[in-house]
Coordinates of N, CA and C in Angstrom, one line a residue:
M225 N -20.9 -17.6 35.1 CA -19.8 -18.3 34.4 C -20.2 -18.6 32.9
I226 N -21.4 -19.0 32.7 CA -21.8 -19.3 31.3 C -21.8 -18.1 30.5
Q227 N -22.3 -17.0 31.1 CA -22.4 -15.7 30.3 C -21.0 -15.2 29.9
Q228 N -20.0 -15.3 30.8 CA -18.6 -14.9 30.5 C -18.1 -15.8 29.4
L229 N -18.4 -17.1 29.4 CA -17.9 -18.0 28.4 C -18.5 -17.6 27.0
L230 N -19.8 -17.3 27.0 CA -20.4 -16.9 25.7 C -19.9 -15.6 25.2
V231 N -19.7 -14.6 26.1 CA -19.1 -13.4 25.7 C -17.7 -13.6 25.1
G232 N -16.9 -14.4 25.7 CA -15.6 -14.7 25.3 C -15.6 -15.4 23.9
V233 N -16.5 -16.3 23.7 CA -16.6 -17.0 22.4 C -17.0 -16.0 21.3
V234 N -18.0 -15.1 21.6 CA -18.4 -14.1 20.6 C -17.3 -13.2 20.3
F235 N -16.5 -12.8 21.3 CA -15.4 -11.9 21.1 C -14.3 -12.5 20.2
L236 N -14.0 -13.8 20.5 CA -13.0 -14.5 19.7 C -13.5 -14.6 18.2
L237 N -14.8 -14.9 18.0 CA -15.3 -15.0 16.7 C -15.2 -13.7 16.0
A238 N -15.5 -12.6 16.7 CA -15.4 -11.3 16.1 C -13.9 -11.0 15.7
L239 N -13.0 -11.4 16.5 CA -11.5 -11.2 16.2 C -11.1 -12.0 14.9
V240 N -11.6 -13.2 14.8 CA -11.3 -14.0 13.7 C -11.9 -13.4 12.4
Y241 N -13.2 -12.9 12.5 CA -13.8 -12.3 11.4 C -13.1 -11.1 10.9
M242 N -12.7 -10.2 11.8 CA -11.9 -9.0 11.5 C -10.6 -9.4 10.9
G243 N -9.9 -10.3 11.4 CA -8.6 -10.8 10.9 C -8.8 -11.3 9.5
R244 N -9.8 -12.1 9.2 CA -10.1 -12.6 7.9 C -10.3 -11.5 6.9
M245 N -11.1 -10.5 7.3 CA -11.4 -9.4 6.4 C -10.1 -8.6 6.1
I246 N -9.3 -8.4 7.0 CA -8.0 -7.7 6.8 C -7.1 -8.5 5.9
Y247 N -7.0 -9.8 6.2 CA -6.2 -10.7 5.4 C -6.6 -10.7 3.9
R248 N -7.9 -10.8 3.7 CA -8.5 -10.8 2.3 C -8.2 -9.5 1.6
Q249 N -8.2 -8.4 2.3 CA -7.9 -7.1 1.6 C -6.5 -7.0 1.2
L250 N -5.6 -7.6 2.0 CA -4.1 -7.4 1.7 C -3.5 -8.4 0.8
K251 N -4.1 -9.6 0.7 CA -3.5 -10.6 -0.1 C -3.7 -10.3 -1.6
P252 N -2.7 -10.6 -2.4 CA -2.8 -10.3 -3.9 C -3.9 -11.2 -4.5
K253 N -4.5 -10.7 -5.6 CA -5.5 -11.4 -6.3 C -4.8 -12.4 -7.2
K254 N -5.5 -13.6 -7.5 CA -5.0 -14.7 -8.2 C -5.1 -14.4 -9.7
N255 N -6.1 -13.7 -10.2 CA -6.3 -13.6 -11.6 C -5.4 -12.5 -12.3
G256 N -4.7 -11.7 -11.5 CA -3.7 -10.8 -12.0 C -4.4 -9.4 -12.4
C257 N -5.6 -9.4 -12.7 CA -6.2 -8.1 -13.1 C -6.5 -7.2 -11.9
G258 N -6.5 -7.7 -10.7 CA -6.7 -6.9 -9.6 C -5.4 -6.5 -8.9
A259 N -4.3 -6.8 -9.5 CA -3.0 -6.6 -8.9 C -2.3 -5.4 -9.5
N260 N -3.0 -4.5 -10.1 CA -2.5 -3.2 -10.7 C -1.5 -3.5 -11.8
C261 N -1.8 -4.5 -12.6 CA -0.9 -4.9 -13.7 C -1.2 -4.2 -15.0
K262 N -2.4 -3.6 -15.1 CA -2.9 -2.8 -16.3 C -2.9 -3.7 -17.5
C263 N -3.3 -5.0 -17.3 CA -3.3 -6.0 -18.4 C -4.4 -5.7 -19.4
G264 N -5.5 -5.0 -19.0 CA -6.6 -4.8 -19.9 C -6.6 -3.4 -20.4
V265 N -5.6 -2.6 -20.2 CA -5.6 -1.2 -20.7 C -4.4 -1.0 -21.7
D266 N -4.7 -0.4 -22.8 CA -3.7 -0.1 -23.8 C -3.2 1.4 -23.6
F267 N -2.0 1.5 -23.2 CA -1.4 2.9 -23.0 C -0.5 3.3 -24.1
S268 N -0.5 2.5 -25.2 CA 0.5 2.7 -26.2 C 0.4 4.1 -27.0
E269 N -0.8 4.6 -27.1 CA -1.0 5.9 -27.8 C -1.3 7.1 -27.0
I270 N -1.2 7.0 -25.7 CA -1.5 8.1 -24.8 C -0.5 9.2 -25.0
E271 N 0.8 8.9 -25.0 CA 1.8 10.0 -25.2 C 1.8 10.6 -26.6
K272 N 1.4 9.9 -27.6 CA 1.3 10.5 -28.9 C 0.2 11.5 -29.0
N273 N -0.9 11.3 -28.3 CA -2.1 12.2 -28.5 C -2.1 13.3 -27.4
L274 N -1.1 13.4 -26.5 CA -1.1 14.5 -25.6 C -0.7 15.8 -26.3
P275 N -1.4 16.9 -25.9 CA -1.0 18.2 -26.5 C 0.4 18.6 -25.9
K276 N 1.1 19.3 -26.8 CA 2.4 19.8 -26.3 C 2.3 20.9 -25.3
A277 N 3.1 20.9 -24.3 CA 3.1 22.0 -23.3 C 3.7 23.2 -23.9
E278 N 3.0 24.3 -23.6 CA 3.5 25.6 -24.1 C 4.5 26.2 -23.2
K279 N 5.6 26.8 -23.8 CA 6.6 27.4 -22.9 C 6.2 28.7 -22.5
L280 N 6.5 29.1 -21.3 CA 6.1 30.4 -20.7 C 7.2 31.4 -21.0

């Protein structure tokens, strides 16, 4: 009886741990930089410096 109870508690703790890991992976970041906002990257001159595509 005690062994089954201990195995059940360990199993429930493992489920909580896995659920917490999945939740933390899916929730958005608070600082904004991890939310794919590109706030630290300047893309203003990329199109200007690209070489022209040659026509075939």
